[in-house]
PDB file of C-alpha atoms in Angstrom:
ATOM      1  CA  MET A 219     -22.864   4.452  -6.227  1.00 48.00           C
ATOM      2  CA  SER A 220     -21.030   7.550  -4.791  1.00 58.00           C
ATOM      3  CA  THR A 221     -17.658   9.629  -6.409  1.00 73.00           C
ATOM      4  CA  SER A 222     -16.068   8.861  -3.903  1.00 79.00           C
ATOM      5  CA  ALA A 223     -16.662   4.233  -4.522  1.00 83.00           C
ATOM      6  CA  LEU A 224     -15.936   4.518  -8.182  1.00 87.00           C
ATOM      7  CA  LEU A 225     -12.805   6.570  -7.071  1.00 87.00           C
ATOM      8  CA  LEU A 226     -12.195   3.207  -5.455  1.00 88.00           C
ATOM      9  CA  ALA A 227     -12.888   1.452  -8.443  1.00 89.00           C
ATOM     10  CA  LEU A 228     -10.566   2.664 -10.281  1.00 90.00           C
ATOM     11  CA  LEU A 229      -7.869   2.891  -8.133  1.00 90.00           C
ATOM     12  CA  GLY A 230      -7.948  -0.136  -7.330  1.00 89.00           C
ATOM     13  CA  ASP A 231      -8.030  -1.050 -10.948  1.00 86.00           C
ATOM     14  CA  ALA A 232      -4.396  -3.271 -10.910  1.00 79.00           C
ATOM     15  CA  ARG A 233      -4.700  -1.876 -15.084  1.00 83.00           C
ATOM     16  CA  LEU A 234      -3.601   1.936 -13.663  1.00 84.00           C
ATOM     17  CA  PRO A 235      -0.384   2.664 -14.512  1.00 83.00           C
ATOM     18  CA  SER A 236       0.798   3.533 -10.902  1.00 81.00           C
ATOM     19  CA  GLY A 237       3.992   0.695 -10.848  1.00 74.00           C
ATOM     20  CA  GLY A 238       1.791  -2.198  -8.560  1.00 71.00           C
ATOM     21  CA  HIS A 239       2.600  -4.747 -10.686  1.00 77.00           C
ATOM     22  CA  THR A 240       6.409  -4.596 -10.395  1.00 81.00           C
ATOM     23  CA  GLN A 241       5.805  -5.762  -6.248  1.00 86.00           C
ATOM     24  CA  SER A 242       5.256  -8.663  -4.189  1.00 90.00           C
ATOM     25  CA  ALA A 243       4.258  -6.552  -1.419  1.00 89.00           C
ATOM     26  CA  GLY A 244       6.720  -8.290   0.710  1.00 90.00           C
ATOM     27  CA  LEU A 245       5.371 -12.073  -1.314  1.00 94.00           C
ATOM     28  CA  GLU A 246       8.538 -13.322  -3.262  1.00 93.00           C
ATOM     29  CA  PRO A 247      10.686 -13.560   0.273  1.00 93.00           C
ATOM     30  CA  ALA A 248       8.516 -14.222   2.588  1.00 94.00           C
ATOM     31  CA  LEU A 249       8.112 -17.430  -0.155  1.00 94.00           C
ATOM     32  CA  ARG A 250      11.695 -17.842  -0.243  1.00 92.00           C
ATOM     33  CA  ALA A 251      11.883 -17.584   3.561  1.00 91.00           C
ATOM     34  CA  GLY A 252       9.931 -20.734   3.763  1.00 94.00           C
ATOM     35  CA  MET A 253       6.151 -18.988   3.843  1.00 94.00           C
ATOM     36  CA  THR A 254       3.560 -21.372   2.381  1.00 96.00           C
ATOM     37  CA  PRO A 255       0.961 -20.766  -0.268  1.00 96.00           C
ATOM     38  CA  ASP A 256      -1.426 -21.062   2.352  1.00 95.00           C
ATOM     39  CA  GLN A 257      -0.523 -19.582   5.355  1.00 97.00           C
ATOM     40  CA  VAL A 258      -0.851 -16.640   2.428  1.00 97.00           C
ATOM     41  CA  PRO A 259      -4.150 -15.621   3.724  1.00 97.00           C
ATOM     42  CA  ALA A 260      -3.068 -15.199   7.876  1.00 97.00           C
ATOM     43  CA  TYR A 261       0.363 -13.349   6.005  1.00 96.00           C
ATOM     44  CA  LEU A 262      -1.937 -10.936   4.160  1.00 97.00           C
ATOM     45  CA  ARG A 263      -3.976 -10.560   8.332  1.00 97.00           C
ATOM     46  CA  ALA A 264      -0.591 -10.015   9.817  1.00 96.00           C
ATOM     47  CA  ARG A 265       0.107  -7.141   6.793  1.00 96.00           C
ATOM     48  CA  LEU A 266      -3.670  -5.145   7.512  1.00 97.00           C
ATOM     49  CA  ARG A 267      -2.908  -4.965  11.319  1.00 96.00           C
ATOM     50  CA  THR A 268       0.657  -3.584  10.489  1.00 96.00           C
ATOM     51  CA  VAL A 269       2.358  -2.417   7.933  1.00 95.00           C
ATOM     52  CA  THR A 270      -0.612  -1.800   6.092  1.00 97.00           C
ATOM     53  CA  ARG A 271      -2.226  -0.266   8.700  1.00 98.00           C
ATOM     54  CA  VAL A 272       0.460   2.096   9.061  1.00 97.00           C
ATOM     55  CA  GLU A 273       0.216   3.207   5.671  1.00 97.00           C
ATOM     56  CA  ALA A 274      -3.082   3.329   5.741  1.00 98.00           C
ATOM     57  CA  GLY A 275      -2.716   5.223   8.390  1.00 98.00           C
ATOM     58  CA  ALA A 276      -0.430   7.523   6.422  1.00 98.00           C
ATOM     59  CA  ALA A 277      -3.530   8.608   3.441  1.00 98.00           C
ATOM     60  CA  VAL A 278      -6.208   9.367   5.590  1.00 98.00           C
ATOM     61  CA  VAL A 279      -3.900  11.797   7.767  1.00 98.00           C
ATOM     62  CA  ALA A 280      -2.882  13.140   3.895  1.00 98.00           C
ATOM     63  CA  ARG A 281      -5.605  13.980   2.533  1.00 98.00           C
ATOM     64  CA  ALA A 282      -7.055  15.889   6.548  1.00 98.00           C
ATOM     65  CA  VAL A 283      -3.241  17.817   5.873  1.00 98.00           C
ATOM     66  CA  ALA A 284      -3.629  18.774   2.554  1.00 97.00           C
ATOM     67  CA  ALA A 285      -7.675  19.958   2.879  1.00 96.00           C
ATOM     68  CA  GLY A 286      -6.390  22.184   6.001  1.00 96.00           C
ATOM     69  CA  GLY A 287      -3.448  23.663   3.640  1.00 95.00           C
ATOM     70  CA  GLY A 288      -0.921  22.125   6.184  1.00 95.00           C
ATOM     71  CA  ASP A 289       2.545  21.056   4.962  1.00 96.00           C
ATOM     72  CA  LEU A 290       2.773  17.173   3.612  1.00 97.00           C
ATOM     73  CA  ALA A 291       6.676  16.555   4.237  1.00 97.00           C
ATOM     74  CA  GLU A 292       5.572  16.431   8.247  1.00 97.00           C
ATOM     75  CA  VAL A 293       2.775  13.325   7.028  1.00 98.00           C
ATOM     76  CA  GLU A 294       5.723  12.256   4.645  1.00 98.00           C
ATOM     77  CA  ALA A 295       8.005  12.658   8.349  1.00 98.00           C
ATOM     78  CA  ALA A 296       6.611  11.058  10.800  1.00 98.00           C
ATOM     79  CA  TRP A 297       5.357   7.957   8.184  1.00 98.00           C
ATOM     80  CA  ALA A 298       8.887   7.526   7.648  1.00 97.00           C
ATOM     81  CA  ALA A 299       9.776   6.930  11.915  1.00 97.00           C
ATOM     82  CA  ARG A 300       6.586   4.557  11.821  1.00 97.00           C
ATOM     83  CA  THR A 301       8.616   2.272   8.372  1.00 95.00           C
ATOM     84  CA  PRO A 302      12.192   1.518   9.928  1.00 92.00           C
ATOM     85  CA  SER A 303      12.752  -0.737   7.088  1.00 93.00           C
ATOM     86  CA  GLN A 304      14.540   1.342   5.135  1.00 94.00           C
ATOM     87  CA  ALA A 305      14.702  -0.911   1.811  1.00 93.00           C
ATOM     88  CA  LEU A 306      10.495  -0.791   2.343  1.00 93.00           C
ATOM     89  CA  ARG A 307      10.919   3.395   2.969  1.00 95.00           C
ATOM     90  CA  ALA A 308      12.529   3.198  -0.554  1.00 93.00           C
ATOM     91  CA  ASN A 309       9.976   0.926  -2.180  1.00 93.00           C
ATOM     92  CA  GLY A 310       6.753   3.092  -0.734  1.00 95.00           C
ATOM     93  CA  ARG A 311       8.968   6.307  -2.107  1.00 95.00           C
ATOM     94  CA  ARG A 312       9.599   4.440  -6.350  1.00 93.00           C
ATOM     95  CA  LEU A 313       5.596   3.913  -5.725  1.00 93.00           C
ATOM     96  CA  GLY A 314       5.466   7.569  -4.654  1.00 95.00           C
ATOM     97  CA  ARG A 315       6.345   8.461  -8.158  1.00 94.00           C
ATOM     98  CA  GLY A 316       4.082   6.205  -9.793  1.00 93.00           C
ATOM     99  CA  TYR A 317       0.939   8.069  -7.890  1.00 94.00           C
ATOM    100  CA  LEU A 318       2.218  11.466  -8.607  1.00 95.00           C
ATOM    101  CA  ARG A 319       2.551  10.388 -12.367  1.00 95.00           C
ATOM    102  CA  VAL A 320      -1.335   9.676 -12.279  1.00 94.00           C
ATOM    103  CA  LEU A 321      -2.401  12.850  -9.913  1.00 95.00           C
ATOM    104  CA  GLN A 322      -0.940  14.830 -12.735  1.00 95.00           C
ATOM    105  CA  THR A 323      -2.620  13.479 -15.179  1.00 94.00           C
ATOM    106  CA  LEU A 324      -5.951  13.128 -13.224  1.00 94.00           C
ATOM    107  CA  TRP A 325      -6.613  15.784 -11.587  1.00 94.00           C
ATOM    108  CA  PRO A 326      -3.894  18.160 -12.715  1.00 91.00           C
ATOM    109  CA  GLY A 327      -3.116  21.550 -10.510  1.00 90.00           C
ATOM    110  CA  PRO A 328      -0.029  22.711  -8.250  1.00 90.00           C
ATOM    111  CA  VAL A 329       2.396  20.202  -7.197  1.00 91.00           C
ATOM    112  CA  ASP A 330       4.704  20.702  -4.396  1.00 91.00           C
ATOM    113  CA  ALA A 331       8.020  20.934  -5.276  1.00 90.00           C
ATOM    114  CA  ARG A 332       9.012  18.168  -2.199  1.00 92.00           C
ATOM    115  CA  ALA A 333       6.336  15.578  -3.957  1.00 93.00           C
ATOM    116  CA  ARG A 334       8.702  13.430  -6.805  1.00 93.00           C
ATOM    117  CA  THR A 335      10.673  12.528  -2.521  1.00 94.00           C
ATOM    118  CA  TRP A 336       7.165  11.413  -0.792  1.00 97.00           C
ATOM    119  CA  SER A 337       5.648   8.269  -0.369  1.00 97.00           C
ATOM    120  CA  ARG A 338       2.465   6.409  -2.022  1.00 96.00           C
ATOM    121  CA  PRO A 339       0.767   6.868   0.961  1.00 97.00           C
ATOM    122  CA  VAL A 340       1.444  10.328   1.189  1.00 98.00           C
ATOM    123  CA  VAL A 341       0.860  10.613  -2.354  1.00 97.00           C
ATOM    124  CA  LEU A 342      -2.337   9.079  -2.099  1.00 97.00           C
ATOM    125  CA  GLY A 343      -3.924  11.660   0.582  1.00 97.00           C
ATOM    126  CA  LEU A 344      -3.193  14.670  -1.809  1.00 97.00           C
ATOM    127  CA  LEU A 345      -4.645  12.327  -4.119  1.00 96.00           C
ATOM    128  CA  ALA A 346      -7.279  11.800  -2.259  1.00 96.00           C
ATOM    129  CA  HIS A 347      -7.864  14.972  -1.854  1.00 96.00           C
ATOM    130  CA  ARG A 348      -7.729  16.296  -4.798  1.00 95.00           C
ATOM    131  CA  ALA A 349     -10.432  13.986  -6.963  1.00 94.00           C
ATOM    132  CA  GLY A 350     -12.723  14.193  -3.390  1.00 92.00           C
ATOM    133  CA  MET A 351     -12.419  10.720  -2.163  1.00 94.00           C
ATOM    134  CA  ASP A 352     -13.596  10.448   1.661  1.00 93.00           C
ATOM    135  CA  ALA A 353     -11.488   9.401   4.433  1.00 96.00           C
ATOM    136  CA  ALA A 354     -12.339   5.172   4.966  1.00 96.00           C
ATOM    137  CA  ASP A 355     -12.102   4.909   0.734  1.00 95.00           C
ATOM    138  CA  VAL A 356      -8.333   6.446   0.860  1.00 96.00           C
ATOM    139  CA  ALA A 357      -7.875   3.332   3.419  1.00 97.00           C
ATOM    140  CA  ARG A 358      -9.842   0.567   1.485  1.00 97.00           C
ATOM    141  CA  LEU A 359      -7.614   1.612  -1.374  1.00 96.00           C
ATOM    142  CA  VAL A 360      -4.158   1.606   0.479  1.00 97.00           C
ATOM    143  CA  GLY A 361      -5.713  -2.066   1.455  1.00 97.00           C
ATOM    144  CA  TYR A 362      -7.114  -3.993  -0.525  1.00 96.00           C
ATOM    145  CA  ASP A 363      -4.114  -3.126  -2.794  1.00 93.00           C
ATOM    146  CA  ASP A 364      -2.333  -4.623  -0.295  1.00 94.00           C
ATOM    147  CA  VAL A 365      -4.383  -8.122  -0.681  1.00 96.00           C
ATOM    148  CA  GLN A 366      -4.367  -7.935  -4.370  1.00 94.00           C
ATOM    149  CA  THR A 367      -1.263  -7.568  -4.720  1.00 93.00           C
ATOM    150  CA  VAL A 368       0.087 -10.461  -2.707  1.00 95.00           C
ATOM    151  CA  THR A 369      -2.222 -12.777  -4.411  1.00 95.00           C
ATOM    152  CA  ALA A 370      -2.098 -11.040  -7.517  1.00 93.00           C
ATOM    153  CA  ALA A 371       2.378 -12.753  -7.126  1.00 94.00           C
ATOM    154  CA  LEU A 372       1.740 -15.503  -5.717  1.00 96.00           C
ATOM    155  CA  LEU A 373      -0.247 -16.575  -9.490  1.00 94.00           C
ATOM    156  CA  LYS A 374       3.176 -16.091 -10.690  1.00 94.00           C
ATOM    157  CA  LEU A 375       5.497 -16.944  -8.195  1.00 95.00           C
ATOM    158  CA  GLU A 376       3.951 -20.185  -6.669  1.00 94.00           C
ATOM    159  CA  PRO A 377       0.661 -20.544  -9.460  1.00 91.00           C
ATOM    160  CA  GLN A 378      -2.957 -21.317  -7.754  1.00 91.00           C
ATOM    161  CA  ASP A 379      -6.579 -21.980  -9.237  1.00 95.00           C
ATOM    162  CA  PRO A 380      -6.836 -18.294  -8.926  1.00 96.00           C
ATOM    163  CA  LEU A 381     -10.896 -19.118  -7.834  1.00 97.00           C
ATOM    164  CA  LEU A 382      -9.318 -20.005  -5.056  1.00 96.00           C
ATOM    165  CA  VAL A 383      -7.496 -17.480  -4.685  1.00 96.00           C
ATOM    166  CA  ALA A 384      -9.820 -14.798  -5.401  1.00 96.00           C
ATOM    167  CA  ALA A 385     -12.183 -16.149  -2.736  1.00 97.00           C
ATOM    168  CA  TRP A 386      -9.173 -14.827   0.139  1.00 97.00           C
ATOM    169  CA  VAL A 387      -9.287 -11.827  -1.205  1.00 96.00           C
ATOM    170  CA  LYS A 388     -13.527 -12.092  -0.543  1.00 97.00           C
ATOM    171  CA  ASP A 389     -12.214 -14.351   2.623  1.00 97.00           C
ATOM    172  CA  LEU A 390     -10.841 -10.346   4.325  1.00 97.00           C
ATOM    173  CA  LEU A 391     -12.598  -7.779   2.732  1.00 97.00           C
ATOM    174  CA  PRO A 392     -14.236  -7.569   5.762  1.00 97.00           C
ATOM    175  CA  ASP A 393     -11.121  -7.524   7.192  1.00 98.00           C
ATOM    176  CA  VAL A 394      -9.952  -4.962   4.698  1.00 98.00           C
ATOM    177  CA  ASP A 395     -12.973  -2.216   5.827  1.00 97.00           C
ATOM    178  CA  ALA A 396     -12.387  -3.170  10.025  1.00 97.00           C
ATOM    179  CA  MET A 397      -9.290  -1.546   9.082  1.00 98.00           C
ATOM    180  CA  ALA A 398     -10.567   1.229   7.629  1.00 97.00           C
ATOM    181  CA  THR A 399     -13.182   2.043   9.363  1.00 97.00           C
ATOM    182  CA  GLN A 400     -10.039   1.866  12.513  1.00 97.00           C
ATOM    183  CA  VAL A 401      -8.021   4.386  10.545  1.00 98.00           C
ATOM    184  CA  SER A 402     -10.330   6.406   8.924  1.00 97.00           C
ATOM    185  CA  CYS A 403     -10.859   9.358  11.837  1.00 97.00           C
ATOM    186  CA  LEU A 404      -7.833  10.560  11.445  1.00 98.00           C
ATOM    187  CA  CYS A 405      -5.979  13.681  11.567  1.00 97.00           C
ATOM    188  CA  THR A 406      -3.518  14.437  12.740  1.00 98.00           C
ATOM    189  CA  PRO A 407       0.121  13.031  11.579  1.00 98.00           C
ATOM    190  CA  GLU A 408       1.440  11.865  16.062  1.00 97.00           C
ATOM    191  CA  GLU A 409      -1.956   9.831  14.890  1.00 98.00           C
ATOM    192  CA  ILE A 410      -0.825   7.550  12.251  1.00 98.00           C
ATOM    193  CA  PRO A 411      -0.311   3.121  13.907  1.00 96.00           C
ATOM    194  CA  ALA A 412       3.330   2.495  14.681  1.00 95.00           C
ATOM    195  CA  HIS A 413       1.838  -0.629  14.391  1.00 90.00           C
ATOM    196  CA  GLY A 414       6.389  -2.942  13.178  1.00 85.00           C
ATOM    197  CA  ALA A 415       6.547  -6.403  11.651  1.00 90.00           C
ATOM    198  CA  PRO A 416       9.916  -7.047  12.127  1.00 91.00           C
ATOM    199  CA  LEU A 417       9.823 -10.154   9.838  1.00 90.00           C
ATOM    200  CA  ILE A 418       8.053  -8.459   6.983  1.00 92.00           C
ATOM    201  CA  GLU A 419      11.350  -6.145   7.763  1.00 92.00           C
ATOM    202  CA  ARG A 420      14.289  -8.238   7.716  1.00 92.00           C
ATOM    203  CA  TRP A 421      12.771  -9.946   4.664  1.00 91.00           C
ATOM    204  CA  ALA A 422      12.639  -6.960   2.727  1.00 89.00           C
ATOM    205  CA  GLU A 423      15.588  -5.718   4.044  1.00 90.00           C
ATOM    206  CA  THR A 424      17.537  -9.113   2.309  1.00 89.00           C
ATOM    207  CA  HIS A 425      14.556  -9.104  -0.864  1.00 87.00           C
ATOM    208  CA  ASP A 426      16.524  -5.640  -1.566  1.00 81.00           C
ATOM    209  CA  THR A 427      20.333  -7.423  -1.666  1.00 83.00           C
ATOM    210  CA  THR A 428      18.616 -10.211  -3.894  1.00 80.00           C
ATOM    211  CA  THR A 429      20.181 -10.107  -7.132  1.00 80.00           C
ATOM    212  CA  GLU A 430      17.373 -13.217  -8.941  1.00 80.00           C
ATOM    213  CA  ARG A 431      14.166 -11.741  -8.168  1.00 79.00           C
ATOM    214  CA  LEU A 432      10.552 -11.622 -10.002  1.00 76.00           C
ATOM    215  CA  PHE A 433       9.116  -8.336  -7.692  1.00 80.00           C
ATOM    216  CA  SER A 434      11.241  -5.657  -6.752  1.00 77.00           C
ATOM    217  CA  ALA A 435       9.636  -5.975  -3.698  1.00 76.00           C
TER     218      ALA A 435
END
């Protein structure tokens, strides 16, 4: 097994203290809006084609830009332009601060003073460059983390047979891998995908003002 694959296992572990446990990846507001648990696999496939693909593409590009000594603020601006929901942008930057702690603890080194304002995919791209993780694996990490975040949240919001949910994750792995392969060759901010998900964005905005909730997003 390559070092990159082992890093994927480390960073994809839900026990990593990056703040991911506070998230449902939009599932909580989706369920409030009427989505049923059996629709979760379709919801995840929709995310992999849209918001997750944008994040994975941004992480891959951030890795390439960091490797070339470029300005990651340009990647952040490109990600933000493709994330129209203010709630999703704010949440992405909260998660970015969590991963920045991971980066500074496990792979310490100089970090741009603006890094605390960067989103999760941009920080992950910098982390991937510093840790020696390859482009496809950082994209797989984003996709796998999204799937696991949603399914873990489902077990808290609408308890299911955990093995059934694990089977959903297994069935989605080819979709995660296909998405990662598609974005792994991206190098510049202009190449980051721009696939919208208006319903997910609307749910995020509604959830942001909800007072009684289990997850922050």
